[in-house]
Amino acid sequence: QKEVEQDPGPLSVPEGAIVSLNCTYSNSAFQYFMWYRQYSRKGPELLMYTYSSGNKEDGRFTAQVDKSSKYISLFIRDSQPSDSATYLCAISSGSARQLTFGSGTQLTVLP
Amino acid sequence: DGGITQSPKYLFRKEGQNVTLSCEQNLNHDAMYWYRQDPGQGLRLIYYSQIVNDFQKGDIAEGYSVSREKKESFPLTVTSAQKNPTAFYLCASSMGGPQAFFGQGTRLTVV
């Protein structure tokens, strides 16, 4: 079993839809949770960072962590075509050296 | 502008040839990392360095070498011993916490 599992998609939604992206993890030592957005042929860009259970909101994006279920989610409200990208979850037990990445979910938002 | 610069963007390697990928950062970060990304897979750590003149192997170091002579620079050499070098290579840096910041990547192709 991989330490971090992420549904690879692809996921296709109409503009304006609410998008839910999810990852599960197996190691209870993980305590730092990140979401990266990666456009085609570009490097990943840090989108959201949290270290506690609950929700963290930033504009149209909400990161949700449930440590008891070892489940993390990223919600995108009012999705836009510019949100079309691959979204990677990344989890760490400490430093960036210990980052473990999901395989990424490819999202397409159709105009 | 502060950031991480990778060059070249595209690189072609002949069989049996060594090639070097450049990574420079002006974020004053101590730690730097090299990842490999293959389609449908998460990022895999090749090498990392937490201070100048010191570096450690990551999960897939075989066939790769690095140096860290300056804080700003962390070049990666893909040697002829790497049997499957075609991939997207990403350089990242961090301040020591769990968050990593990425460059725009180098796509290496064997011809």
Coordinates of C-alpha atoms in Angstrom, one line a residue:
Chain A
Q1 CA 0.0 0.0 0.0
K2 CA 1.3 3.4 -0.9
E3 CA 1.7 5.9 1.9
V4 CA -0.4 8.4 0.1
E5 CA -3.2 7.5 -2.3
Q6 CA -4.8 10.0 -4.7
D7 CA -7.5 9.3 -7.3
P8 CA -5.7 10.0 -10.6
G9 CA -8.9 11.0 -12.5
P10 CA -9.1 12.6 -15.0
L11 CA -11.9 14.7 -13.7
S12 CA -13.9 16.9 -16.0
V13 CA -16.5 19.4 -14.7
P14 CA -18.5 22.4 -16.2
E15 CA -17.5 25.9 -15.3
G16 CA -19.0 27.0 -12.0
A17 CA -19.1 23.5 -10.5
I18 CA -17.8 22.7 -7.1
V19 CA -14.8 20.4 -7.3
S20 CA -13.7 17.9 -4.7
L21 CA -10.2 16.4 -4.8
N22 CA -9.2 13.8 -2.2
C23 CA -6.2 11.9 -0.8
T24 CA -5.9 9.2 1.9
Y25 CA -2.8 8.4 3.8
S26 CA -1.7 5.6 6.0
N27 CA 1.0 7.0 8.4
S28 CA -0.3 8.6 11.6
A29 CA 3.0 10.5 11.9
F30 CA 2.0 12.8 9.0
Q31 CA 1.0 16.2 10.4
Y32 CA 1.6 18.7 7.6
F33 CA -0.6 18.8 4.6
M34 CA -0.2 20.6 1.4
W35 CA -1.9 20.9 -2.0
Y36 CA 0.0 21.9 -5.1
R37 CA -1.3 22.9 -8.5
Q38 CA 0.7 22.0 -11.6
Y39 CA -0.1 23.3 -15.0
S40 CA 1.0 21.3 -18.0
R41 CA 4.8 21.3 -18.4
K42 CA 5.3 23.6 -15.4
G43 CA 6.6 23.1 -11.9
P44 CA 4.1 22.6 -9.0
E45 CA 2.9 25.7 -7.2
L46 CA 2.0 25.6 -3.5
L47 CA -1.7 26.3 -3.2
M48 CA -2.7 25.4 0.4
Y49 CA -0.8 24.5 3.5
T50 CA -2.3 23.3 6.8
Y51 CA -1.2 21.3 9.8
S52 CA -4.3 20.8 11.8
S53 CA -7.6 19.0 11.4
G54 CA -10.5 21.1 10.2
N55 CA -10.9 23.5 7.3
K56 CA -8.7 26.3 5.9
E57 CA -10.1 28.6 3.4
D58 CA -8.4 30.8 0.8
G59 CA -10.7 32.5 -1.7
R60 CA -12.4 29.8 -3.8
F61 CA -10.2 27.1 -2.3
T62 CA -10.8 25.1 1.0
A63 CA -8.5 22.5 2.3
Q64 CA -10.0 20.0 4.7
V65 CA -8.1 17.6 7.0
D66 CA -9.5 14.7 9.0
K67 CA -6.7 13.1 10.9
S68 CA -8.9 10.6 12.5
S69 CA -9.8 9.2 9.1
K70 CA -6.5 10.0 7.5
Y71 CA -8.3 11.8 4.8
I72 CA -7.6 15.2 3.2
S73 CA -9.6 17.1 0.6
L74 CA -9.4 20.2 -1.5
F75 CA -12.6 21.9 -2.6
I76 CA -12.7 24.4 -5.4
R77 CA -15.9 26.6 -5.5
D78 CA -17.1 28.4 -8.7
S79 CA -14.5 26.5 -10.8
Q80 CA -12.9 28.3 -13.7
P81 CA -11.3 27.1 -16.9
S82 CA -8.0 28.5 -15.5
D83 CA -8.3 25.9 -12.7
S84 CA -7.6 23.2 -15.2
A85 CA -4.4 21.6 -14.0
T86 CA -3.1 18.6 -12.1
Y87 CA -3.5 18.8 -8.3
L88 CA -1.0 17.1 -6.1
C89 CA -1.5 16.4 -2.4
A90 CA 1.7 16.3 -0.4
I91 CA 2.1 15.2 3.2
S92 CA 5.0 15.4 5.6
S93 CA 5.8 14.3 9.1
G94 CA 8.3 17.1 9.6
S95 CA 10.6 18.8 7.1
A96 CA 10.3 19.0 3.3
R97 CA 12.8 16.2 3.2
Q98 CA 10.0 14.0 4.4
L99 CA 7.4 15.1 1.9
T100 CA 5.4 12.3 0.3
F101 CA 3.4 13.2 -2.8
G102 CA 0.2 11.7 -4.2
S103 CA 0.2 10.8 -7.9
G104 CA -1.9 13.8 -8.8
T105 CA -5.5 14.3 -10.1
Q106 CA -5.9 15.9 -13.5
L107 CA -8.8 18.4 -13.6
T108 CA -10.4 20.0 -16.6
V109 CA -13.0 22.7 -16.2
L110 CA -15.0 23.1 -19.4
P111 CA -16.2 26.6 -20.4
Chain B
D1 CA 12.0 38.5 -8.3
G2 CA 12.9 35.7 -5.8
G3 CA 12.6 32.2 -7.1
I4 CA 14.1 29.0 -8.4
T5 CA 15.5 28.9 -12.0
Q6 CA 16.0 25.6 -13.8
S7 CA 17.8 25.3 -17.1
P8 CA 17.5 24.2 -19.8
K9 CA 13.8 23.8 -20.1
Y10 CA 14.3 20.9 -22.6
L11 CA 17.3 18.6 -22.8
F12 CA 18.2 15.7 -25.1
R13 CA 20.7 13.0 -24.2
K14 CA 22.3 10.4 -26.4
E15 CA 22.8 6.9 -25.1
G16 CA 25.9 6.7 -22.9
Q17 CA 26.2 10.5 -22.4
N18 CA 26.2 12.4 -19.1
V19 CA 24.1 15.5 -18.9
T20 CA 23.9 18.2 -16.2
L21 CA 20.7 20.0 -15.2
S22 CA 21.1 23.4 -13.6
C23 CA 19.2 24.7 -10.5
E24 CA 19.7 28.2 -9.0
Q25 CA 17.7 29.8 -6.2
N26 CA 17.8 33.4 -4.8
L27 CA 15.4 32.7 -1.9
N28 CA 18.3 32.2 0.6
H29 CA 16.9 28.8 1.4
D30 CA 19.3 26.3 3.1
A31 CA 17.7 23.1 1.7
M32 CA 17.5 22.1 -1.9
Y33 CA 16.0 19.0 -3.5
W34 CA 15.8 17.2 -6.8
Y35 CA 12.7 15.2 -7.8
R36 CA 11.8 13.1 -10.8
Q37 CA 8.3 13.0 -12.2
D38 CA 7.0 10.3 -14.5
P39 CA 3.5 10.2 -16.0
G40 CA 0.9 8.9 -13.5
Q41 CA 3.4 8.9 -10.7
G42 CA 4.0 11.2 -7.8
L43 CA 7.3 13.1 -7.4
R44 CA 10.2 10.9 -6.3
L45 CA 13.1 12.3 -4.4
I46 CA 16.5 11.8 -6.0
Y47 CA 18.9 13.8 -3.8
Y48 CA 18.7 16.5 -1.2
S49 CA 21.0 19.0 0.5
Q50 CA 20.4 20.8 3.7
I51 CA 23.6 22.8 3.8
V52 CA 26.5 23.7 1.5
N53 CA 29.0 20.9 0.8
D54 CA 26.6 18.2 2.1
F55 CA 24.0 16.2 0.3
Q56 CA 22.1 12.9 0.9
K57 CA 20.6 10.3 -1.3
G58 CA 16.9 10.2 -1.7
D59 CA 14.7 7.3 -2.8
I60 CA 16.0 6.9 -6.3
A61 CA 19.6 8.1 -6.4
E62 CA 21.1 5.4 -8.5
G63 CA 22.5 6.8 -11.8
Y64 CA 22.5 10.4 -10.6
S65 CA 25.0 12.7 -8.9
V66 CA 24.9 16.2 -7.4
S67 CA 27.1 18.8 -5.9
R68 CA 26.4 21.7 -3.5
E69 CA 29.4 24.1 -3.6
K70 CA 27.3 27.2 -3.2
K71 CA 24.1 27.9 -1.3
E72 CA 22.4 29.1 -4.4
S73 CA 23.2 26.2 -6.7
F74 CA 22.4 22.5 -6.7
P75 CA 23.2 21.0 -10.2
L76 CA 22.1 17.4 -11.0
T77 CA 24.1 15.1 -13.3
V78 CA 22.3 12.3 -15.0
T79 CA 24.9 9.7 -15.7
S80 CA 25.1 7.0 -18.3
A81 CA 24.4 4.5 -15.5
Q82 CA 20.8 5.8 -15.3
K83 CA 19.0 3.4 -17.6
N84 CA 15.7 5.2 -17.9
P85 CA 16.5 8.9 -17.7
T86 CA 13.6 10.2 -19.8
A87 CA 11.5 12.2 -17.3
F88 CA 10.5 15.6 -16.0
Y89 CA 13.1 16.8 -13.4
L90 CA 12.1 19.3 -10.7
C91 CA 14.3 21.2 -8.4
A92 CA 12.9 22.6 -5.1
S93 CA 14.0 24.5 -2.1
S94 CA 12.8 25.0 1.4
M95 CA 13.5 27.1 4.5
G96 CA 13.6 24.0 6.7
G97 CA 9.9 23.6 7.2
P98 CA 7.6 21.1 5.4
Q99 CA 6.8 23.4 2.5
A100 CA 8.8 23.0 -0.7
F101 CA 9.0 25.6 -3.5
F102 CA 9.6 24.4 -7.0
G103 CA 11.3 25.5 -10.2
Q104 CA 9.7 25.2 -13.6
G105 CA 11.3 21.9 -14.4
T106 CA 13.6 20.4 -17.1
R107 CA 12.2 17.8 -19.5
L108 CA 15.0 15.3 -20.4
T109 CA 14.6 13.0 -23.4
V110 CA 16.9 10.2 -24.5
V111 CA 17.4 10.2 -28.3

